Short mmCIF file of C-alpha atoms in Angstrom, two decimals:
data_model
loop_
_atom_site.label_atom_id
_atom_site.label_comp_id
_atom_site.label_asym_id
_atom_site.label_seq_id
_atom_site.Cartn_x
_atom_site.Cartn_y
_atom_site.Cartn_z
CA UNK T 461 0.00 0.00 0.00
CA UNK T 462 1.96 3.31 -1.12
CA UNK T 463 0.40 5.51 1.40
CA UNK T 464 2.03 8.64 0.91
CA UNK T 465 0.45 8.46 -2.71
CA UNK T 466 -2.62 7.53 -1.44
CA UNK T 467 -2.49 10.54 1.13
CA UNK T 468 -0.91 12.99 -1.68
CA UNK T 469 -3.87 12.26 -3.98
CA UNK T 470 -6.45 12.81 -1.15
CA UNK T 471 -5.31 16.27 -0.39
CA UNK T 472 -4.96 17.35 -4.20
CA UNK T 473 -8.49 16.34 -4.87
CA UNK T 474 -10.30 17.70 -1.65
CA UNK T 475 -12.12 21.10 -1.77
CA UNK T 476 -13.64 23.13 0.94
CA UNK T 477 -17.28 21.53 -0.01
CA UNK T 478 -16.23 18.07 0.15
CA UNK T 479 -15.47 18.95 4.10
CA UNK T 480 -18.74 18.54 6.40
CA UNK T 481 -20.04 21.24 7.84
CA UNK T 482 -19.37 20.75 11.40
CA UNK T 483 -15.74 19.38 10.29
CA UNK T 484 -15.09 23.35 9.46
CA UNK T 485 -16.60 24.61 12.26
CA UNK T 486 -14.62 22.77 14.63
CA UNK T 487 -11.45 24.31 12.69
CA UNK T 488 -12.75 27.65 12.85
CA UNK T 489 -12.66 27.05 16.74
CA UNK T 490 -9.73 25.73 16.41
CA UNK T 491 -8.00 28.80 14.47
CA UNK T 492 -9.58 31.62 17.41
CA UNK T 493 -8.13 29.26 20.12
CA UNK T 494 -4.93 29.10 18.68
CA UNK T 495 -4.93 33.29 17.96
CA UNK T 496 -5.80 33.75 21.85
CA UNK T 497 -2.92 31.16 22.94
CA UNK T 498 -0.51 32.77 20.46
CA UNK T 499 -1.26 36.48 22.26
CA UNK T 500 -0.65 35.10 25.61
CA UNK T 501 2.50 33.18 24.70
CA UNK T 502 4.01 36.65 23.64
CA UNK T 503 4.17 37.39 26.89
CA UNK T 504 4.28 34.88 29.10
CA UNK T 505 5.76 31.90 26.65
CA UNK T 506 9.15 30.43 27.38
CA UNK T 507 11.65 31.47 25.43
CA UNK T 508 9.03 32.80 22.79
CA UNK T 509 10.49 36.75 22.60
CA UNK T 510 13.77 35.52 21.93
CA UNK T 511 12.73 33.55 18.78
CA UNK T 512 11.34 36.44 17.87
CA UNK T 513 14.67 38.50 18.20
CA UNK T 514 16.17 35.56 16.33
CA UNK T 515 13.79 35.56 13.39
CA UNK T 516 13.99 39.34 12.76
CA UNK T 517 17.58 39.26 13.02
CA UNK T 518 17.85 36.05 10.14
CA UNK T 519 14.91 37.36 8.07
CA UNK T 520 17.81 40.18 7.22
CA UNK T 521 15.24 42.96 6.75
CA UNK T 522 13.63 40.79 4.44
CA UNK T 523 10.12 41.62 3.14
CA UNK T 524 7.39 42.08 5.79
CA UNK T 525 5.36 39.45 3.79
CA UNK T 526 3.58 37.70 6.87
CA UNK T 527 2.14 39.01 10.54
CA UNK T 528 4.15 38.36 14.26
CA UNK T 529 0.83 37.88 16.04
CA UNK T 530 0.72 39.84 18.77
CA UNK T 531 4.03 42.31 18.08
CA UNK T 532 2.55 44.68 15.44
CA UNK T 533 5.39 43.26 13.06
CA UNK T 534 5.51 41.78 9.92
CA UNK T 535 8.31 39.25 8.27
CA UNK T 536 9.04 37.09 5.71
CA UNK T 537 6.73 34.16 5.82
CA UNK T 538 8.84 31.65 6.95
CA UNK T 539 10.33 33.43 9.67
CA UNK T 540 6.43 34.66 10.74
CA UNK T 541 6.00 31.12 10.43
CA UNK T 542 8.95 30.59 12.71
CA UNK T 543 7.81 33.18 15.83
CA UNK T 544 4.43 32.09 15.58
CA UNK T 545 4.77 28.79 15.95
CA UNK T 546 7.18 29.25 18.71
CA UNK T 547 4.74 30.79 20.56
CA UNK T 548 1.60 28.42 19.51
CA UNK T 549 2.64 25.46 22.11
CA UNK T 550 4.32 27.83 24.44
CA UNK T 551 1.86 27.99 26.83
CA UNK T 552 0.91 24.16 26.52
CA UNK T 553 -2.40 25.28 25.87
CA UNK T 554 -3.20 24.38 22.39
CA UNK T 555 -5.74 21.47 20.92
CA UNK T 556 -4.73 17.98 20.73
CA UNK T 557 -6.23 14.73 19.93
CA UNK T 558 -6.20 12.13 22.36
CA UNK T 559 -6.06 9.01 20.51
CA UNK T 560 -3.24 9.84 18.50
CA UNK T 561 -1.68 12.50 21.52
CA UNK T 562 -0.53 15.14 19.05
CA UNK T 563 -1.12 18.94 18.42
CA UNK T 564 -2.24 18.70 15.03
CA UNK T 565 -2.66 22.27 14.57
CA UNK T 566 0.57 23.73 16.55
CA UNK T 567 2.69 24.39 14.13
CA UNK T 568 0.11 23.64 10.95
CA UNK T 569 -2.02 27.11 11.51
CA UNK T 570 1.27 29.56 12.13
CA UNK T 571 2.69 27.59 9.11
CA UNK T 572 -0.52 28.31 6.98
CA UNK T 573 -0.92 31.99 8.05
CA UNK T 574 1.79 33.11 6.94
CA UNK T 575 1.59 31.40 3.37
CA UNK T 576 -1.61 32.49 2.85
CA UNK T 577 -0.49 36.12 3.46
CA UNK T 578 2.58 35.62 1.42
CA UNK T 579 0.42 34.23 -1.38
CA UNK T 580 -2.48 36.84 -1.10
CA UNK T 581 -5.86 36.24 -2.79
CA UNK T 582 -6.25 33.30 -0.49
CA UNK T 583 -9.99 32.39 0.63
CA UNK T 584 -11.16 32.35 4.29
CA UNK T 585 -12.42 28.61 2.46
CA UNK T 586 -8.95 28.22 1.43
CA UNK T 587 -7.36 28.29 4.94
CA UNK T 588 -9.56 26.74 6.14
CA UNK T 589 -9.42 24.06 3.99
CA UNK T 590 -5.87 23.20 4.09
CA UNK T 591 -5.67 23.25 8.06
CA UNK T 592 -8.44 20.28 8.36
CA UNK T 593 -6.41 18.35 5.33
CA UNK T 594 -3.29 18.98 7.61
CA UNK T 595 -4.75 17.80 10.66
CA UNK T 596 -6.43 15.09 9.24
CA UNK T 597 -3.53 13.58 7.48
CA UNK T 598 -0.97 14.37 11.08
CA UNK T 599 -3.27 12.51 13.09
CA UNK T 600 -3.96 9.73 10.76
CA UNK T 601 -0.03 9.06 9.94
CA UNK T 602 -0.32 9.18 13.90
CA UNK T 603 -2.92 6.63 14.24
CA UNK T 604 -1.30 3.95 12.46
CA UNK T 605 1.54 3.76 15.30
CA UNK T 606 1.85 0.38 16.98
CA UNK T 607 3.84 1.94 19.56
CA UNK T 608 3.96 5.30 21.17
CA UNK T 609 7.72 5.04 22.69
CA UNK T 610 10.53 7.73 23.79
CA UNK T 611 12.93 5.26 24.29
CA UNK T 612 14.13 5.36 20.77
CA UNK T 613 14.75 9.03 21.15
CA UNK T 614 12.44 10.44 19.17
CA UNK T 615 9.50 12.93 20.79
CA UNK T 616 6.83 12.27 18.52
CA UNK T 617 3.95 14.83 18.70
CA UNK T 618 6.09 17.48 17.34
CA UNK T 619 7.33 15.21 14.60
CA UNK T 620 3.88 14.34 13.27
CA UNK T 621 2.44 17.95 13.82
CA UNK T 622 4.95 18.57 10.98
CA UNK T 623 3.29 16.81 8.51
CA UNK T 624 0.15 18.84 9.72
CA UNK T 625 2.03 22.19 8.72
CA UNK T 626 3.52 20.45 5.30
CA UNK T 627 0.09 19.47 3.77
CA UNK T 628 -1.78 22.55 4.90
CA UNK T 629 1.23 24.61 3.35
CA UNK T 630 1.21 21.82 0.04
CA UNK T 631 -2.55 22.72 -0.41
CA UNK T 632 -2.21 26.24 -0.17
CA UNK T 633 0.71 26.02 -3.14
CA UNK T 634 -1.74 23.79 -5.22
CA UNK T 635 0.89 21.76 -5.11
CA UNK T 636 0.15 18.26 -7.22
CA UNK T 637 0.13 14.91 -6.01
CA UNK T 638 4.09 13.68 -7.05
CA UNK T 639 4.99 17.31 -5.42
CA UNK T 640 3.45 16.60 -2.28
CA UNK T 641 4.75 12.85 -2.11
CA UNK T 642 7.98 15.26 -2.45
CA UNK T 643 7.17 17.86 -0.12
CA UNK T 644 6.66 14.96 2.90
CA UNK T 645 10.22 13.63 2.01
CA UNK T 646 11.89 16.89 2.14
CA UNK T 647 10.12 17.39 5.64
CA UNK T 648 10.72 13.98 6.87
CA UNK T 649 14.90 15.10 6.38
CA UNK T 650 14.32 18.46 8.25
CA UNK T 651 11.58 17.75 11.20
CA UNK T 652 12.66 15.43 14.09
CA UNK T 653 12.86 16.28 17.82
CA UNK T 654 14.43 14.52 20.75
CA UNK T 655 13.02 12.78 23.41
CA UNK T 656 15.74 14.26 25.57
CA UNK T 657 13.57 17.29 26.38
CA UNK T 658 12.22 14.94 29.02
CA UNK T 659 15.30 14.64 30.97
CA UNK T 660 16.33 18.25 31.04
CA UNK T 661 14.32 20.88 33.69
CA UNK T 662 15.52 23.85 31.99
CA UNK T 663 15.06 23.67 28.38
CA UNK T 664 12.73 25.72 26.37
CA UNK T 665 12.66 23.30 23.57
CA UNK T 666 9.16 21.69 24.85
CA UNK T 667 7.73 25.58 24.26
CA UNK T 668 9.13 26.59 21.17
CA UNK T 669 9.63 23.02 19.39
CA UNK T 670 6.77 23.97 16.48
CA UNK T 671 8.87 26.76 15.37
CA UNK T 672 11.36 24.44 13.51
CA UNK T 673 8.07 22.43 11.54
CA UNK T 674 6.28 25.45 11.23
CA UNK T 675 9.55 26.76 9.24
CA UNK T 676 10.93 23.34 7.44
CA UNK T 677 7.20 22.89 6.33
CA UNK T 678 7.60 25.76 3.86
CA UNK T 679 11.02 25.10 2.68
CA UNK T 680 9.36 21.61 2.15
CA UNK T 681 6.94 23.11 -0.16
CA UNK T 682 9.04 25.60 -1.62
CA UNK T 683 11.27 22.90 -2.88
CA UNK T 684 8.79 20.87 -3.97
CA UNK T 685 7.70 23.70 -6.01
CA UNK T 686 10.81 23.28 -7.65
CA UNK T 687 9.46 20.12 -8.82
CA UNK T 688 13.27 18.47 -6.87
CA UNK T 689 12.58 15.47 -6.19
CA UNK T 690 12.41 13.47 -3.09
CA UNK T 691 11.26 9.76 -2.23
CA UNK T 692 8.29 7.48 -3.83
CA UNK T 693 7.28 6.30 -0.16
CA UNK T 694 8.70 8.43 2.06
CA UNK T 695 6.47 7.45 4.87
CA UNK T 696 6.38 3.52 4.35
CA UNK T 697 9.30 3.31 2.51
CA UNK T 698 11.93 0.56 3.32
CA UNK T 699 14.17 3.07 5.32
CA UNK T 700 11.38 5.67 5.55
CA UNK T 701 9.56 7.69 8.41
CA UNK T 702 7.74 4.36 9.81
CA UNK T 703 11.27 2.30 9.59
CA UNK T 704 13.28 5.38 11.07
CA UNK T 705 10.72 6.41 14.02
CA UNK T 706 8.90 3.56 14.87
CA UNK T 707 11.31 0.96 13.95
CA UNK T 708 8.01 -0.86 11.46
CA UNK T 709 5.68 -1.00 14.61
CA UNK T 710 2.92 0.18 12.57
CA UNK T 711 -0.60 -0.28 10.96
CA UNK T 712 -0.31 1.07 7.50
CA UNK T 713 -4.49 0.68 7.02
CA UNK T 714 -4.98 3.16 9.73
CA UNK T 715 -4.03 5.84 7.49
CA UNK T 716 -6.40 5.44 4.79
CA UNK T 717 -9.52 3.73 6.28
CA UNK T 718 -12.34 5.86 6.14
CA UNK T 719 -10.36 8.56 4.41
CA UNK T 720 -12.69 11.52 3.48
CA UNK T 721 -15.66 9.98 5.37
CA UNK T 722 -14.52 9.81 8.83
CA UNK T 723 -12.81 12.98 9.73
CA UNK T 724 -10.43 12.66 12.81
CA UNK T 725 -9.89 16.65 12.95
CA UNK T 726 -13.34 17.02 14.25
CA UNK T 727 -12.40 14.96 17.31
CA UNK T 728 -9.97 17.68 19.31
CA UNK T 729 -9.81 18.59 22.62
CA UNK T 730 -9.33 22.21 23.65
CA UNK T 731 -7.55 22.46 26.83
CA UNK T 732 -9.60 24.38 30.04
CA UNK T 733 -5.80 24.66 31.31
CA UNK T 734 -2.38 25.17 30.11
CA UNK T 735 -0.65 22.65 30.70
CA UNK T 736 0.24 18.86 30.13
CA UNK T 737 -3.20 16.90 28.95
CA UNK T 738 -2.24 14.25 31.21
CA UNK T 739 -2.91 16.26 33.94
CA UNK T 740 -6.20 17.14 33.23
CA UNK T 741 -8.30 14.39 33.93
CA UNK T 742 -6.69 14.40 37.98
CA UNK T 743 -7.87 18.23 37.75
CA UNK T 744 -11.41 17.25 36.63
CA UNK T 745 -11.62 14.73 39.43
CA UNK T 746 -10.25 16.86 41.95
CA UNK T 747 -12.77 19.73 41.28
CA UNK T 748 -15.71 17.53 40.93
CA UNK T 749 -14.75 16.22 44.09
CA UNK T 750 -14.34 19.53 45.64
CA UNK T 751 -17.61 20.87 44.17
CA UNK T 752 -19.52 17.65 45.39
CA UNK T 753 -18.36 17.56 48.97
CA UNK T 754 -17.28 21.11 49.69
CA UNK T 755 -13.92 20.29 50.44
CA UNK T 756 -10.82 22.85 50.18
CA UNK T 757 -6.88 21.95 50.69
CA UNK T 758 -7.45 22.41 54.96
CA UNK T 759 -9.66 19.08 54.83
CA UNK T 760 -6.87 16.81 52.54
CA UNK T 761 -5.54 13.90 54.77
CA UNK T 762 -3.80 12.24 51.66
CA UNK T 763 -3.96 11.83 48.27
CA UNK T 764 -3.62 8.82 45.42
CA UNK T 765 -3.86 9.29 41.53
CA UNK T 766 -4.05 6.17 39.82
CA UNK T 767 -2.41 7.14 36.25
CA UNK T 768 -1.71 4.52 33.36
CA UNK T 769 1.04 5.16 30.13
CA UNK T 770 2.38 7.65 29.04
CA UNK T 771 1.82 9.92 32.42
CA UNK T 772 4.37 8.40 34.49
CA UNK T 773 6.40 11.66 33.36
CA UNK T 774 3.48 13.58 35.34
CA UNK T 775 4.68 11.71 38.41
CA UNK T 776 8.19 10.69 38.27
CA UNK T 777 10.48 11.38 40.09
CA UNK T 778 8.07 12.09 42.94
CA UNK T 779 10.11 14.68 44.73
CA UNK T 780 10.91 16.88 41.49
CA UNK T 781 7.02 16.79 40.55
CA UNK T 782 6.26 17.64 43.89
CA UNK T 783 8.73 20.85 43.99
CA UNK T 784 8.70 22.21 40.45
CA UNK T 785 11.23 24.29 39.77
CA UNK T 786 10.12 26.09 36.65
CA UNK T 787 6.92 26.65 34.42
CA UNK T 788 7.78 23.73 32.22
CA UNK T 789 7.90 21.45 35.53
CA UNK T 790 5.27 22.79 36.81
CA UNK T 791 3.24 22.24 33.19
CA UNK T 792 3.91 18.23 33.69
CA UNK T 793 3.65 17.66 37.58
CA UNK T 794 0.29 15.68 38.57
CA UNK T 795 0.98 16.81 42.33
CA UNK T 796 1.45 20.53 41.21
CA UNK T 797 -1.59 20.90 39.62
CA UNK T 798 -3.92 19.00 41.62
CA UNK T 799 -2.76 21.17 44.89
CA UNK T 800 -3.04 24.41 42.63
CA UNK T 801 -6.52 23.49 42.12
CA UNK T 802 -7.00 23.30 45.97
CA UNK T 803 -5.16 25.84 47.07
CA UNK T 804 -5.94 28.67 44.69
CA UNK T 805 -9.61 27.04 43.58
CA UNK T 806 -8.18 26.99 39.66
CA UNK T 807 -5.50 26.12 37.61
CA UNK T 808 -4.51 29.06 35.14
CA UNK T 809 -1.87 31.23 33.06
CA UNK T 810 -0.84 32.83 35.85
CA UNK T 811 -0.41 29.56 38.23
CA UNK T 812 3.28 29.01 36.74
CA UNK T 813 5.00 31.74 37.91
CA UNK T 814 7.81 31.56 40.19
CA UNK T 815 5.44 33.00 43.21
CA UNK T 816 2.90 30.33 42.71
CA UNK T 817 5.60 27.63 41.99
CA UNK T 818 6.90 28.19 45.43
CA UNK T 819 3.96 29.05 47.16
CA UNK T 820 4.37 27.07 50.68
CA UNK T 821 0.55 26.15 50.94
CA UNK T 822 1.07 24.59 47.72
CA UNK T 823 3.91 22.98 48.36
CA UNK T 824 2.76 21.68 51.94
CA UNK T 825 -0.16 19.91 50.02
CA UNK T 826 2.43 18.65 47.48
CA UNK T 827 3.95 16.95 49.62
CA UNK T 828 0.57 14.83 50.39
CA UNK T 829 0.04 13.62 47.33
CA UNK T 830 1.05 10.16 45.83
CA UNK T 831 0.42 8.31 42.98
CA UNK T 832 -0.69 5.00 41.62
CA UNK T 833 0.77 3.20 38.31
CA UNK T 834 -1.63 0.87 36.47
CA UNK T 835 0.73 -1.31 33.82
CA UNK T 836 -3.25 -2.73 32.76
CA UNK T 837 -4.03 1.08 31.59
CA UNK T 838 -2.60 1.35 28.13
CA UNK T 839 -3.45 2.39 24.70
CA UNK T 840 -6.87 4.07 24.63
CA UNK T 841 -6.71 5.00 28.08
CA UNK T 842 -3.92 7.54 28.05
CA UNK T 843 -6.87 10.41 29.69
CA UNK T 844 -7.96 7.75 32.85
CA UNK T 845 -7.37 8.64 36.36
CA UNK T 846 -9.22 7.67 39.50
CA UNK T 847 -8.52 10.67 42.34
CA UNK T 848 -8.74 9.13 45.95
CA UNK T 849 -8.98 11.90 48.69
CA UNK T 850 -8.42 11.14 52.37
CA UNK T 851 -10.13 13.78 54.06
CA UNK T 852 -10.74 15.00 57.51
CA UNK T 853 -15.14 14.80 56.23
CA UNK T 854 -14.71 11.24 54.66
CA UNK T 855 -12.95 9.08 51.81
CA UNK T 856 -13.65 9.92 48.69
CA UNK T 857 -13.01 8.74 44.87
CA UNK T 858 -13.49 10.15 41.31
CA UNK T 859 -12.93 7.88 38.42
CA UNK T 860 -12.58 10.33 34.84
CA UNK T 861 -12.45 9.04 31.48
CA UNK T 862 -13.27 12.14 29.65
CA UNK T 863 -11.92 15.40 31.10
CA UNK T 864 -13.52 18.31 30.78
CA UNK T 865 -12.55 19.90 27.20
CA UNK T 866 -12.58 16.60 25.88
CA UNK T 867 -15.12 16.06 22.69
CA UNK T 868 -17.63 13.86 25.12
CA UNK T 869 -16.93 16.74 27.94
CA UNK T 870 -16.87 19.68 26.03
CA UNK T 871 -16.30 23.24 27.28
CA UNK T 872 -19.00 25.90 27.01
CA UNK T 873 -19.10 28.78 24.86
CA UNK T 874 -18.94 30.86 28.27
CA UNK T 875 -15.08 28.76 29.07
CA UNK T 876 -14.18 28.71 25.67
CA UNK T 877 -14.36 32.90 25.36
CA UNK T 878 -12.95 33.06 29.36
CA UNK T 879 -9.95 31.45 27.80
CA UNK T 880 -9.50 33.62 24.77
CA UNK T 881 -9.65 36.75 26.55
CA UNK T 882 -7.78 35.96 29.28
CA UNK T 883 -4.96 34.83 26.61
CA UNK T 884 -5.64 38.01 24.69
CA UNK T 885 -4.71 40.19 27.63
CA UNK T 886 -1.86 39.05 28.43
CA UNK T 887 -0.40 40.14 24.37
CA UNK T 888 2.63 41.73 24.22
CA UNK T 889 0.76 44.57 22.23
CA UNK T 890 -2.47 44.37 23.59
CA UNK T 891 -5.99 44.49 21.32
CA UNK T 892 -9.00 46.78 22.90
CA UNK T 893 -12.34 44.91 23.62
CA UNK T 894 -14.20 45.79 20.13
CA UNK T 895 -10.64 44.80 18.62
CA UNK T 896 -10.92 41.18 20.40
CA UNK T 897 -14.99 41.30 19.26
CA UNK T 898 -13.80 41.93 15.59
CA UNK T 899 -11.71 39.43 15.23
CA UNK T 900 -13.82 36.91 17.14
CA UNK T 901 -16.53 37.49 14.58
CA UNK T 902 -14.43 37.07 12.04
CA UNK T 903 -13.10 33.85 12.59
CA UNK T 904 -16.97 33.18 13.03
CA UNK T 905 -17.02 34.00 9.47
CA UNK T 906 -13.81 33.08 7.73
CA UNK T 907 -15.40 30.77 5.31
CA UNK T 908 -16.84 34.31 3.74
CA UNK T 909 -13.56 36.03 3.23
CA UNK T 910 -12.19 36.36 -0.15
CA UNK T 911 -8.93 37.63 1.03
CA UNK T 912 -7.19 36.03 4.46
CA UNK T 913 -5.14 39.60 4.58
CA UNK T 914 -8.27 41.21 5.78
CA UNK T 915 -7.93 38.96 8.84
CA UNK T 916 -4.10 38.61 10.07
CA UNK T 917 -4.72 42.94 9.51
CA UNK T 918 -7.01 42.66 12.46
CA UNK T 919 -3.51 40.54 14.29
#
């Protein structure tokens, strides 16, 4: 089965009326959540100004071709590309989809943006468009993994979010089929990322790891343009991305069944807060238990999570997790959050600075919370947790399958715009309320604009 041709001819021959209805308006939510993520990360984003810095300074005074959300700037579009991708998964905050566990859209939308305002005369139908082909072809090459393991090295969800950001970019080129087969080789030679941002407390690589897909995705295209050529099968090929990443622990039919009938990019979760998804079915549980038996941190004896693969990193080691020492830490620490929650009632933008990371109420409670491993909870039940509370008003246990955010717990209207504005505020050049209303509504209605420079204006 050659299923990078198979995947190269579905994006060539799918238009914007092919897509279902609510398909696109799920991306359209998709595209405002990642805008209001994108302001806050200006600000508050690891690491996220400097790639700025570093992107005006290699652009060269190149042409302004492509908006800097957020920084009332303007670059070439790969290097827009670059800062706003940096940005897009610097706050952790971005939409993902369980079953495959990637951020289909982190570095896919900055990488589309930016093309789309380079090109000019592209469609609100035409973005859209090529951000649901990108996500649904990321997550699908994602699906067909047999394993999902860092022990080779590799860190995947950045690695497949790059093929998001090459198709969208491919279908905004009108790129043909043998030109896209190419485009995916020349990316699979340029995207990787290493699983050694797991062992390392200070690096910034876990926030600003889409900038380098975001980027290679539209060299990819760019030389594919060229009509250079690259590999027949670069995904399933003998020594291609399946062979190299996954060592052949694959399903190749996952890819293609149900292609163009069952659409995968509808199925995304939009994170209620910014941090690690692993953590966020302990949060539901610990709020639901809070709301149901009016308990705050003072009552908390003791505390078990039961957590299954892959959120042993949320746990491990214990003391570190307890006593984060940065944002990032703080981000993937079970025990962190779950006290936040108690403590402070929420768990928010804010909750990761160095104040709240050493706040000694939070840290007292820390210290009273343990965890559970269950070797019997693996693929498919990456979001379980069961929260036991020891309290001084009882025992108490909440089992979550489905956090809230989750497509079978999804956020209201009410969270979904508490989130966007409190991203928005936080912008490094801040948008006034009928500013944040305007582009709100037009996100509401990008399918109706004939020109996407209208919108990133409004950036």
């Amino acid at each position: 089965m050659n299923i990078s041709r198979t995947i190269a001819e579905f994006v060539v021959n799918t238009n914007y009326e092919d897509i279902p209805a609510y398909v696109i308006e799920n991306q359209k939510k998709s595209v405002l959540d990642a805008i209001g993520i994108t302001y806050g990360a200006s600000t508050l984003g690891d690491g996220c100004r400097e790639m700025l810095r570093i992107a005006e300074s290699l652009a060269a005074n190149g042409d302004g071709e492509a908006t800097v959300i957020g920084f009332d700037k303007k670059l070439p579009a790969a290097w827009a590309a670059f800062a706003n991708a940096s940005m897009a998964h610097g706050l952790d905050f971005g939409d993902t989809h369980d079953r495959s566990t990637i951020h289909a859209n982190a570095s896919s939308f900055p990488a589309a943006l930016a093309v789309a305002e380079q090109l000019g005369g592209v469609s609100g139908r035409d973005l859209l468009t090529a951000l649901v082909l990108g996500s649904e072809v990321a997550i699908r090459i994602a699906l067909a993994a047999d394993i999902n393991d860092v022990s080779y090295g590799f860190y995947p969800p950045t690695i497949y979010s790059s093929y998001a950001a090459t198709v969208a970019v491919a279908k905004l080129m009108r790129l043909n089929a043998d030109q896209i087969v190419n485009a995916i080789s020349f990316n699979l030679c340029q995207s990787t990322c290493s699983s050694e941002l797991m062992n390392n407390k200070r690096t910034v690589i876990r926030s600003i790891r889409e900038a380098f897909t975001a980027r290679n995705a539209i060299v990819s295209c760019a030389m594919a343009k060229e009509n250079l050529i690259g590999f027949e099968q670069p995904l399933e090929g003998k020594f291609g991305f399946y062979h190299a990443f996954l060592r052949d622990n694959y399903t190749p039919e996952r890819v293609t069944e149900g292609l163009g009938e069952v659409w995968e990019a509808a199925e995304l979760t939009y994170k209620v807060w910014p941090c690690c998804f692993g953590n966020h079915s302990p949060i539901t549980g610990t709020m639901q238990l809070m709301k149901e038996h009016g308990l705050t941190a003072e009552d908390i004896v003791h505390i078990n999570v039961e957590i299954g693969d892959p959120n042993l990193i949320l746990v491990e080691p214990l003391n570190e997790r307890r006593n984060p020492e940065n944002a990032i830490f703080g981000k993937f620490s079970i025990p962190f959050n779950v006290a936040s929650v108690l403590v402070k009632g929420n768990v928010t933008i804010d909750s990761y600075s160095d104040a709240l990371l050493h706040d000694p109420e939070i840290r007292a409670l820390t210290a009273k919370i343990d965890y559970t491993y269950r070797e019997d909870w693996k693929t498919g039940k990456a979001t379980w947790s069961i929260v036991h509370m020891e309290t001084t008003k009882g025992n108490f246990e909440m089992f979550v399958q489905s956090p809230f955010g989750t497509p079978q717990n999804p956020m209201d209207d009410a969270s979904f715009e508490l989130k966007f504005d409190s991203c928005a505020a936080k912008a490094f050049s801040p948008r006034t309320p009928e500013q944040l209303a305007q582009i709100k509504q037009s996100v509401r209605a990008l399918e109706s604009l004939a020109d996407i420079r209208s919108f990133t204006a409004l950036l």
